[in-house]
XYZ file of C-alpha atoms in Angstrom:
645
model
C 5.799 11.149 51.468
C 5.304 14.307 53.524
C 3.991 13.759 57.028
C 0.219 14.045 57.255
C -0.384 13.987 53.446
C -2.614 11.060 52.504
C -2.414 9.412 49.059
C -5.021 10.832 46.684
C -5.810 13.865 48.893
C -4.644 17.466 48.737
C -4.183 19.742 51.741
C -7.513 21.557 52.035
C -6.024 24.801 53.333
C -4.054 25.259 50.067
C -6.772 24.355 47.551
C -7.353 26.857 44.733
C -9.537 26.861 41.626
C -7.777 26.525 38.273
C -8.211 29.641 36.171
C -9.297 29.186 32.558
C -8.471 31.693 29.834
C -11.673 31.162 27.873
C -10.508 33.166 24.889
C -7.282 31.196 24.653
C -9.101 27.891 25.131
C -11.648 28.666 22.436
C -8.852 29.702 20.103
C -6.958 26.479 20.646
C -10.025 24.246 20.299
C -11.463 26.045 17.296
C -8.232 26.546 15.386
C -5.867 23.759 16.419
C -8.060 20.787 17.336
C -8.753 19.911 13.700
C -6.295 19.205 10.922
C -8.290 21.096 8.289
C -10.935 23.837 8.429
C -13.116 21.652 6.215
C -13.939 19.673 9.340
C -16.191 22.565 10.369
C -18.602 21.616 7.598
C -18.615 18.020 8.761
C -19.298 18.993 12.364
C -22.144 21.345 11.518
C -23.830 18.866 9.178
C -23.390 16.233 11.888
C -25.140 18.537 14.371
C -27.976 18.998 11.898
C -28.289 15.219 11.506
C -28.381 14.722 15.272
C -31.062 17.404 15.515
C -33.224 15.365 13.116
C -32.612 12.192 15.098
C -33.318 13.967 18.385
C -36.666 15.261 17.132
C -37.600 11.787 15.927
C -36.890 10.460 19.435
C -38.604 13.261 21.351
C -41.509 13.966 18.997
C -42.155 10.782 16.970
C -44.703 11.125 14.216
C -44.219 14.875 13.789
C -40.920 14.834 11.908
C -41.348 15.536 8.228
C -41.181 12.513 5.947
C -37.632 12.043 4.527
C -39.057 12.471 1.047
C -40.517 15.846 1.975
C -38.312 18.909 1.251
C -38.546 19.832 4.940
C -37.031 16.514 6.016
C -33.594 17.292 4.637
C -30.407 19.152 5.448
C -29.647 21.942 2.997
C -26.283 23.704 2.690
C -26.101 26.969 0.770
C -23.275 29.261 -0.276
C -23.359 32.981 -1.053
C -20.119 34.171 -2.611
C -21.180 37.811 -2.628
C -21.846 37.827 1.122
C -19.033 35.312 1.820
C -21.356 33.068 3.779
C -22.216 29.397 4.132
C -25.430 28.286 5.853
C -26.571 24.865 7.102
C -30.330 24.448 7.553
C -32.161 21.527 9.162
C -35.733 20.596 10.062
C -34.758 18.996 13.346
C -35.538 19.563 17.002
C -34.279 23.152 17.267
C -33.141 24.758 20.541
C -34.833 26.595 23.361
C -33.053 29.583 24.928
C -31.913 27.556 27.992
C -30.576 24.877 25.625
C -28.597 27.503 23.715
C -26.891 28.543 26.953
C -26.475 24.982 28.238
C -25.242 23.246 25.110
C -24.435 25.656 22.291
C -22.479 28.096 24.456
C -20.921 25.667 26.940
C -17.660 24.033 25.891
C -17.552 20.285 26.460
C -21.277 19.769 27.141
C -23.184 17.885 24.489
C -26.891 17.084 24.687
C -26.424 14.456 21.966
C -24.160 12.356 24.157
C -26.592 12.608 27.085
C -29.518 11.607 24.862
C -27.622 8.656 23.436
C -26.786 7.464 26.948
C -30.446 7.794 27.966
C -32.039 6.192 24.903
C -29.309 3.907 23.599
C -29.910 5.294 20.103
C -26.733 4.682 18.081
C -27.746 6.967 15.203
C -26.755 9.986 17.302
C -23.230 10.962 16.308
C -21.989 13.711 18.647
C -19.869 12.828 21.653
C -17.736 15.624 23.099
C -19.671 18.887 22.840
C -16.797 20.437 20.874
C -18.000 20.273 17.276
C -19.755 23.630 17.213
C -16.471 25.344 18.092
C -15.035 24.245 14.757
C -17.208 26.910 13.123
C -14.904 29.568 14.549
C -11.935 28.063 12.729
C -13.411 29.232 9.404
C -15.782 32.072 10.376
C -15.379 35.568 11.752
C -18.967 35.461 12.957
C -21.430 32.627 13.581
C -25.194 33.175 13.696
C -27.676 30.479 14.773
C -31.386 31.072 14.188
C -33.532 28.349 15.750
C -37.054 27.335 16.746
C -37.537 24.382 19.087
C -40.222 21.770 18.507
C -40.974 22.223 22.222
C -41.763 25.945 21.665
C -42.874 26.195 18.022
C -44.115 29.788 18.442
C -40.770 31.171 19.664
C -37.599 31.866 17.778
C -34.113 32.728 19.082
C -30.933 33.981 17.490
C -27.442 33.273 18.845
C -24.595 35.425 17.538
C -20.882 35.327 18.368
C -17.592 36.639 17.014
C -14.670 34.429 17.987
C -16.681 32.218 20.351
C -15.607 33.904 23.588
C -18.648 36.172 23.929
C -22.128 35.764 22.490
C -25.593 37.220 22.516
C -29.036 35.624 22.359
C -32.142 37.502 21.285
C -35.735 36.532 20.641
C -36.817 36.657 17.000
C -39.939 35.582 15.082
C -40.394 31.829 15.007
C -39.357 29.898 11.938
C -42.184 28.509 9.786
C -41.354 25.064 11.225
C -39.028 23.811 13.944
C -35.398 23.600 12.983
C -32.165 25.577 12.832
C -30.082 27.624 10.415
C -26.362 28.073 11.177
C -24.788 30.849 9.116
C -21.029 31.345 8.872
C -19.544 34.671 7.847
C -16.318 33.238 6.489
C -12.875 34.565 7.222
C -11.185 36.043 4.172
C -8.746 33.142 3.893
C -11.636 30.660 3.777
C -13.796 32.544 1.289
C -13.312 29.669 -1.163
C -15.761 27.575 0.875
C -18.581 29.862 -0.301
C -18.718 27.873 -3.510
C -21.337 25.216 -4.146
C -19.028 23.069 -6.257
C -16.504 22.960 -3.390
C -19.293 22.145 -0.949
C -20.472 19.217 -3.086
C -16.945 17.822 -3.174
C -16.484 18.040 0.586
C -19.936 16.965 1.689
C -20.117 14.206 -0.897
C -17.236 12.609 0.979
C -18.249 13.403 4.541
C -21.975 12.648 4.308
C -22.226 9.762 1.844
C -23.538 7.326 4.483
C -25.864 9.700 6.370
C -29.516 8.552 6.243
C -30.847 12.141 6.189
C -30.606 13.638 2.654
C -28.035 16.431 2.370
C -28.608 18.933 -0.477
C -26.338 21.706 -1.689
C -28.043 24.871 -2.891
C -31.199 24.139 -4.863
C -30.006 20.713 -6.041
C -32.828 18.197 -6.102
C -30.391 15.315 -5.842
C -28.673 14.961 -2.458
C -24.907 14.534 -2.251
C -25.495 11.256 -0.381
C -27.681 9.704 -3.068
C -25.362 6.779 -3.850
C -27.090 3.572 -2.669
C -25.163 1.854 0.141
C -24.993 -1.847 -0.830
C -24.745 -3.405 2.631
C -27.827 -1.508 3.796
C -29.927 -2.645 0.853
C -28.818 -6.223 0.233
C -30.867 -9.118 1.521
C -28.534 -11.589 3.197
C -28.266 -14.814 1.247
C -25.861 -17.580 0.355
C -25.306 -16.325 -3.186
C -24.686 -12.762 -4.371
C -26.949 -11.875 -7.285
C -25.736 -10.142 -10.403
C -27.636 -6.988 -9.455
C -26.074 -6.966 -5.983
C -22.571 -7.389 -7.391
C -23.201 -4.602 -9.920
C -24.413 -2.330 -7.089
C -21.239 -3.045 -5.143
C -19.088 -2.186 -8.140
C -21.000 1.067 -8.720
C -20.502 2.075 -5.096
C -16.787 1.273 -5.242
C -16.398 3.197 -8.516
C -18.252 6.217 -7.073
C -16.282 6.220 -3.854
C -12.781 5.203 -4.970
C -10.591 8.295 -4.964
C -7.596 7.093 -6.949
C -8.271 3.870 -8.854
C -11.132 2.000 -10.469
C -12.204 -1.227 -8.712
C -11.366 -4.670 -10.134
C -13.533 -6.642 -7.715
C -15.293 -6.138 -4.381
C -14.963 -7.872 -1.025
C -17.802 -7.473 1.505
C -17.228 -6.772 5.201
C -19.790 -8.323 7.532
C -20.083 -8.277 11.345
C -18.269 -10.985 13.293
C -20.298 -11.999 16.320
C -18.510 -11.206 19.550
C -15.653 -9.498 17.679
C -16.776 -6.481 15.657
C -19.938 -4.809 14.388
C -18.229 -3.320 11.315
C -19.955 -3.514 7.951
C -18.886 -2.148 4.613
C -17.204 -2.877 1.352
C -13.586 -3.367 0.337
C -12.342 -3.527 -3.222
C -9.224 -4.477 -5.157
C -7.968 -1.325 -6.881
C -7.068 -1.299 -10.556
C -3.860 0.579 -9.878
C -0.467 -0.861 -10.735
C 1.533 -1.760 -7.654
C 4.948 -3.216 -7.131
C 6.414 -4.884 -4.109
C 5.873 -2.768 -1.051
C 3.865 -0.021 -2.802
C 1.227 1.111 -0.309
C -1.958 2.327 -1.966
C -4.220 1.236 0.892
C -7.221 3.543 1.004
C -9.780 3.035 3.767
C -12.404 5.470 5.009
C -14.102 4.832 8.361
C -17.561 6.133 9.204
C -18.968 6.331 12.699
C -22.770 6.321 12.772
C -22.862 7.415 9.154
C -20.409 10.340 9.345
C -16.861 10.270 8.019
C -14.498 9.838 10.945
C -11.137 8.885 9.424
C -10.421 9.437 5.742
C -7.106 7.605 5.753
C -7.407 4.658 8.126
C -5.018 2.464 6.156
C -3.503 0.964 9.305
C -6.722 -0.985 9.841
C -5.906 -2.952 6.682
C -3.137 -5.580 6.699
C 0.262 -4.107 5.714
C 0.584 -6.470 2.746
C -2.727 -5.313 1.221
C -1.387 -2.216 -0.544
C -3.895 -2.720 -3.360
C -7.068 -2.585 -1.223
C -9.472 0.334 -0.891
C -12.734 0.474 0.979
C -15.381 1.998 3.205
C -16.536 0.639 6.545
C -18.801 1.871 9.292
C -18.901 0.909 12.939
C -20.549 2.128 16.119
C -18.022 0.526 18.457
C -14.902 2.398 17.399
C -13.829 5.230 19.675
C -12.933 8.549 18.033
C -10.376 11.040 19.276
C -11.651 14.434 20.437
C -11.098 15.893 16.961
C -13.083 12.987 15.479
C -10.485 12.676 12.742
C -8.793 9.553 14.054
C -9.475 6.429 16.104
C -8.364 5.284 19.521
C -6.102 2.230 19.216
C -8.161 0.203 21.677
C -9.386 -3.402 21.758
C -12.152 -2.716 19.227
C -9.615 -1.197 16.846
C -7.362 -4.252 17.092
C -10.317 -6.623 16.717
C -11.338 -4.788 13.546
C -7.797 -5.071 12.175
C -7.986 -8.845 12.504
C -11.494 -8.960 11.039
C -10.495 -6.898 7.996
C -7.455 -9.105 7.369
C -9.782 -12.114 7.349
C -12.221 -10.286 5.080
C -9.503 -9.600 2.500
C -8.269 -13.210 2.498
C -11.751 -14.710 2.375
C -12.782 -12.230 -0.312
C -9.824 -13.157 -2.509
C -10.735 -16.829 -2.160
C -14.287 -16.049 -3.282
C -13.068 -14.041 -6.282
C -10.739 -16.874 -7.337
C -13.605 -19.356 -7.028
C -16.488 -17.393 -8.523
C -14.933 -14.846 -10.907
C -11.891 -16.311 -12.725
C -11.680 -13.367 -15.128
C -11.425 -10.841 -12.266
C -8.940 -13.128 -10.502
C -6.676 -13.142 -13.559
C -6.790 -9.345 -13.710
C -5.872 -9.128 -10.027
C -2.935 -11.477 -10.503
C -1.737 -9.467 -13.488
C -2.024 -6.133 -11.707
C -0.805 -7.106 -8.261
C 1.261 -10.258 -8.708
C 4.400 -8.747 -7.205
C 2.590 -7.561 -4.110
C 0.755 -10.864 -3.726
C 4.101 -12.692 -3.698
C 4.933 -10.867 -0.491
C 1.415 -11.305 0.881
C 1.666 -15.076 0.401
C 4.684 -15.152 2.720
C 2.900 -13.565 5.676
C -0.345 -15.524 5.608
C -0.498 -19.304 5.180
C -3.993 -19.093 3.742
C -2.808 -16.751 1.015
C 0.157 -18.974 0.195
C -2.202 -21.909 -0.294
C -4.371 -19.769 -2.571
C -1.552 -18.192 -4.570
C 1.176 -20.841 -4.755
C 0.233 -22.098 -8.217
C -1.438 -18.949 -9.567
C 0.654 -15.896 -8.744
C 3.077 -14.866 -11.526
C 6.822 -14.682 -10.918
C 9.042 -12.332 -12.974
C 11.535 -14.318 -15.063
C 13.912 -13.862 -17.969
C 11.076 -15.061 -20.221
C 8.358 -12.826 -18.813
C 5.995 -13.565 -15.950
C 5.434 -17.273 -15.267
C 3.801 -19.176 -12.451
C 6.084 -21.219 -10.230
C 4.604 -24.375 -11.773
C 5.437 -23.214 -15.302
C 8.926 -22.221 -14.170
C 9.414 -25.657 -12.670
C 8.212 -27.439 -15.818
C 10.513 -25.385 -18.066
C 13.437 -26.158 -15.750
C 12.818 -29.919 -16.004
C 11.651 -30.197 -12.424
C 13.909 -27.487 -10.956
C 13.309 -23.813 -10.194
C 16.124 -21.545 -11.369
C 16.506 -18.142 -9.748
C 19.216 -15.513 -10.215
C 20.365 -13.838 -7.006
C 21.821 -10.806 -8.719
C 20.153 -7.960 -10.573
C 20.153 -9.227 -14.141
C 21.799 -12.602 -13.925
C 24.910 -11.702 -15.919
C 26.359 -14.638 -17.798
C 24.175 -17.115 -15.898
C 21.126 -15.662 -17.612
C 22.885 -15.785 -20.962
C 23.716 -19.418 -20.342
C 20.173 -20.394 -19.498
C 18.781 -18.324 -22.333
C 20.868 -20.431 -24.660
C 19.398 -23.517 -23.004
C 15.824 -22.073 -23.270
C 15.429 -22.290 -19.480
C 13.728 -19.294 -17.763
C 15.356 -17.759 -14.707
C 13.342 -16.120 -11.943
C 14.455 -12.618 -10.913
C 15.630 -13.228 -7.383
C 16.450 -9.560 -6.865
C 12.766 -8.618 -7.191
C 10.465 -8.166 -4.219
C 9.700 -11.451 -2.363
C 10.623 -13.690 -5.336
C 13.430 -15.658 -3.692
C 11.692 -16.425 -0.356
C 8.482 -17.288 -2.219
C 10.289 -19.783 -4.470
C 12.173 -21.269 -1.542
C 8.874 -21.918 0.214
C 7.297 -23.243 -2.986
C 10.211 -25.632 -3.574
C 9.875 -26.945 -0.014
C 6.103 -27.363 -0.448
C 6.329 -29.147 -3.811
C 9.518 -31.065 -3.084
C 11.477 -29.747 -6.084
C 15.014 -28.452 -6.505
C 15.798 -24.753 -6.282
C 18.908 -23.666 -8.158
C 20.091 -20.272 -6.883
C 22.382 -18.864 -9.558
C 25.298 -16.980 -8.112
C 25.441 -19.060 -4.937
C 28.042 -21.756 -4.407
C 25.444 -24.532 -4.412
C 23.756 -23.119 -7.486
C 27.015 -22.912 -9.377
C 27.731 -26.553 -8.571
C 24.413 -27.436 -10.194
C 25.381 -25.551 -13.344
C 29.071 -26.128 -13.693
C 30.106 -29.760 -13.340
C 33.645 -30.846 -12.614
C 35.734 -31.631 -15.710
C 36.340 -35.260 -16.637
C 40.088 -34.708 -16.189
C 41.795 -31.850 -14.330
C 43.794 -29.395 -16.409
C 47.567 -29.736 -16.159
C 49.099 -26.976 -14.077
C 50.944 -25.432 -17.025
C 47.802 -25.235 -19.190
C 45.784 -23.816 -16.260
C 48.387 -21.087 -15.696
C 48.489 -20.209 -19.408
C 44.702 -20.003 -19.687
C 44.452 -17.931 -16.499
C 46.895 -15.405 -17.869
C 45.299 -15.380 -21.313
C 41.609 -15.178 -20.308
C 41.177 -13.556 -16.887
C 41.464 -10.008 -15.611
C 42.231 -8.719 -12.128
C 39.747 -10.054 -9.587
C 38.662 -13.012 -11.740
C 39.358 -16.678 -11.005
C 39.505 -19.351 -13.711
C 37.433 -22.478 -12.976
C 37.619 -25.395 -15.470
C 34.194 -27.049 -15.784
C 31.661 -28.736 -18.058
C 28.245 -27.252 -18.792
C 25.577 -26.965 -21.452
C 25.239 -25.878 -24.163
C 28.602 -27.099 -25.491
C 28.685 -24.256 -28.005
C 29.229 -21.760 -25.160
C 32.980 -21.703 -24.378
C 32.934 -19.687 -21.146
C 30.707 -18.033 -18.545
C 31.673 -15.223 -16.159
C 29.756 -15.370 -12.864
C 30.072 -12.474 -10.410
C 30.705 -13.408 -6.781
C 27.532 -12.203 -5.071
C 29.096 -12.240 -1.607
C 31.930 -10.047 -2.830
C 29.412 -7.657 -4.393
C 27.502 -7.444 -1.104
C 30.719 -6.946 0.854
C 31.713 -4.065 -1.407
C 28.335 -2.416 -0.958
C 28.241 -2.638 2.820
C 31.876 -1.597 3.230
C 31.123 1.550 1.280
C 31.724 4.665 3.383
C 28.061 5.651 2.995
C 26.629 2.278 4.025
C 26.438 3.299 7.675
C 24.098 6.137 6.742
C 21.878 4.029 4.449
C 21.568 0.720 6.297
C 20.212 0.285 9.845
C 22.984 -0.701 12.250
C 21.471 -4.076 13.190
C 21.086 -5.076 9.537
C 24.591 -3.821 8.808
C 26.079 -6.007 11.547
C 24.281 -9.076 10.222
C 25.382 -8.375 6.656
C 28.998 -7.906 7.699
C 28.915 -11.158 9.674
C 27.600 -12.935 6.556
C 30.349 -11.558 4.300
C 33.186 -12.056 6.791
C 33.984 -15.432 5.200
C 35.081 -13.773 1.958
C 37.976 -11.344 1.623
C 36.430 -9.849 -1.508
C 39.510 -10.384 -3.667
C 37.700 -12.784 -6.028
C 35.058 -10.665 -7.672
C 34.016 -13.136 -10.363
C 34.669 -16.694 -11.538
C 35.295 -17.479 -15.187
C 33.954 -20.968 -15.847
C 35.743 -22.424 -18.867
C 33.735 -25.095 -20.692
C 36.159 -27.929 -21.410
C 33.336 -29.699 -23.277
C 33.162 -26.871 -25.840
C 34.801 -27.735 -29.215
C 36.360 -24.269 -29.406
C 38.121 -24.758 -26.049
C 39.272 -28.248 -27.002
C 40.763 -26.911 -30.256
C 42.431 -24.044 -28.362
C 44.096 -26.503 -25.980
C 45.184 -28.730 -28.877
C 46.767 -25.736 -30.594
C 48.554 -24.738 -27.352
C 49.861 -28.250 -26.764
C 51.281 -28.471 -30.306
C 52.860 -25.056 -30.149
C 50.617 -23.505 -32.775
C 51.388 -19.811 -33.128
C 47.701 -18.957 -33.454
C 46.807 -20.238 -29.972
C 47.522 -16.888 -28.292
C 45.418 -15.090 -30.903
C 42.521 -17.518 -30.387
C 42.774 -17.069 -26.599
C 42.664 -13.291 -27.112
C 39.512 -13.731 -29.176
C 37.849 -15.661 -26.317
C 38.922 -12.985 -23.866
C 37.329 -10.311 -26.075
C 34.200 -12.462 -26.294
C 34.077 -12.541 -22.476
C 34.211 -8.746 -22.247
C 31.558 -8.264 -24.941
C 29.232 -10.772 -23.283
C 29.781 -9.099 -19.916
C 28.861 -5.722 -21.396
C 25.694 -7.198 -22.929
C 24.788 -8.674 -19.534
C 25.340 -5.375 -17.752
C 28.531 -6.417 -15.975
C 31.927 -4.722 -16.034
C 34.714 -7.070 -17.119
C 37.315 -5.035 -18.935
C 37.621 -2.399 -21.646
C 34.824 -2.915 -24.189
C 36.480 -0.727 -26.833
C 39.712 -2.688 -26.493
C 37.757 -5.959 -26.687
C 36.033 -4.933 -29.906
C 39.362 -3.920 -31.356
C 40.804 -7.248 -30.224
C 38.167 -9.127 -32.216
C 39.240 -7.369 -35.373
C 42.917 -7.980 -34.643
C 42.287 -11.677 -33.950
C 40.253 -12.179 -37.134
C 42.950 -10.483 -39.197
C 45.682 -12.609 -37.600
C 43.778 -15.870 -37.983
C 42.812 -15.271 -41.606
C 46.380 -14.300 -42.439
C 47.501 -17.675 -41.087
C 45.279 -19.590 -43.529
C 47.480 -20.995 -46.341
C 46.668 -20.538 -49.997
C 46.878 -24.267 -50.608
C 44.704 -27.041 -49.230
C 47.107 -28.127 -46.468
C 47.152 -26.607 -42.978
C 50.281 -24.867 -41.633
C 52.726 -26.621 -39.370
C 51.427 -29.992 -40.462
C 48.196 -29.644 -38.371
C 44.834 -30.907 -39.603
C 41.978 -28.462 -40.003
C 40.435 -29.807 -36.821
C 43.674 -29.357 -34.865
C 44.288 -25.897 -36.241
C 40.769 -24.800 -35.384
C 40.630 -22.294 -38.279
C 38.535 -24.272 -40.746
C 35.144 -22.735 -41.520
C 35.649 -19.957 -38.943
């Protein structure tokens, strides 16, 4: 530290005043503070609302009744003149107030009044909103009459916001203000009443002061707000539920609602109120269709506040309002402070508790939710114990026989859950299809971890097809090991490069063989791909490579040969007796393997050659059938294996 310089103090002899380029500052604030020029409409309507509230506070009893045409905000468009005007019947401004608040950046009377009165209906906070008008307008004109001076009128006029003029004009018929925007050429499209209805219908839907466009008798914020009208009670009435659904249907931007979930204040945690709903939009896995709008004191603050909803709730939409959230200066986003985090937790609870209520009170809606969002709910159940308890026996799991609950899957598997680790199951699926046992799709989002947790909860077996333990469940050891010579002959006759022959016993006995890909070898091949480094995060890549280090990848599949199958027994009998047709029969089984692999979506040889091999084998075997009743080489029909084939 320099000698003589005290912490927190500057040397007085060198102090200077910071220069401000007002034109540059106005340009930045007006043009770059907001993400869209449409925000100008929101800010000006918000100012009009605050003017109404201010007059009610300062001059109670004299504000026009809300049902009176004067007690409204009216927005008009004139395409010919390229103008938009916002008119209110609020407090108006005196000339000193125009200079102090309208023409002074960063000074807002609304904020001061809210601090003085504690009135939370006042929206403004930063004294910057009026500047947004210059982002869409070449010229802004404000004609106003204050309720304090009802016989005087004043007109403010500015181009660009850097310089302005104020002149006295005849008083308006009643206190209030008209803000007129002469739109820039590139924003001329705003001078359209249809466009204004679309924008203001979103921004102003929760404002208590009616907002009309043009000469419309019906305000854009005419949709009843359920949580403001409902009488708190233990049971929601049919009319209340219907009102909630109408609000959700009117407000939902992308999907129709399936059911609604109320948001109520949590004492000591959050003041937020509102309505969430389950969207009738198909979702899968990690699809994120979260759609949450946040209103602060009745005015839209954040149109896409999805991060307030739990990450697993990609099927939830909603509207909430709160006075405790802190906006950014642009009022288009929220500060991530303690109130924000408290609301995140409260909304997560609201979704879970709402789903419980739907399951309990509206089974038909619950079934529709499970059908639409089952895949996403599988993942949700893994991150919240309450949801797992709710969903464990209800949520559908994709299987080879369609979507089944875990309980139905367990019953069909005679007490065990069967899940394929690969994408399609290959021969394992074909095997279980023959046994009429459904297999869960373990490659789908969250299926495998969900079933693992379910099996642990219910105390049942989980057979993971494609894993070593799962294969042991399926393919039992043979009663007697194959002699070395027979094993070598069968390996050469039936397997291709990268396949390993495994003698076994399995059901059904009519299935002679099953080819099971080695899932670890498949994973190793994928992560050793030259492009894996670019696709997979380095930490995940290291873990995956550590997992596959135990396999060298040379065995890409195992061919389980069913020694309990009559066809295999006859083939071995023919080989042992030296029957000339044994090689042909083995070739037929090899072709069958390739054809089955192709049907299962696996690559196990040349399909065209396999199909040709079937024809060759049939021709060879039928040519070996004698014309007389006796079998060749002194074999019985059973030994020869050609009878009735």
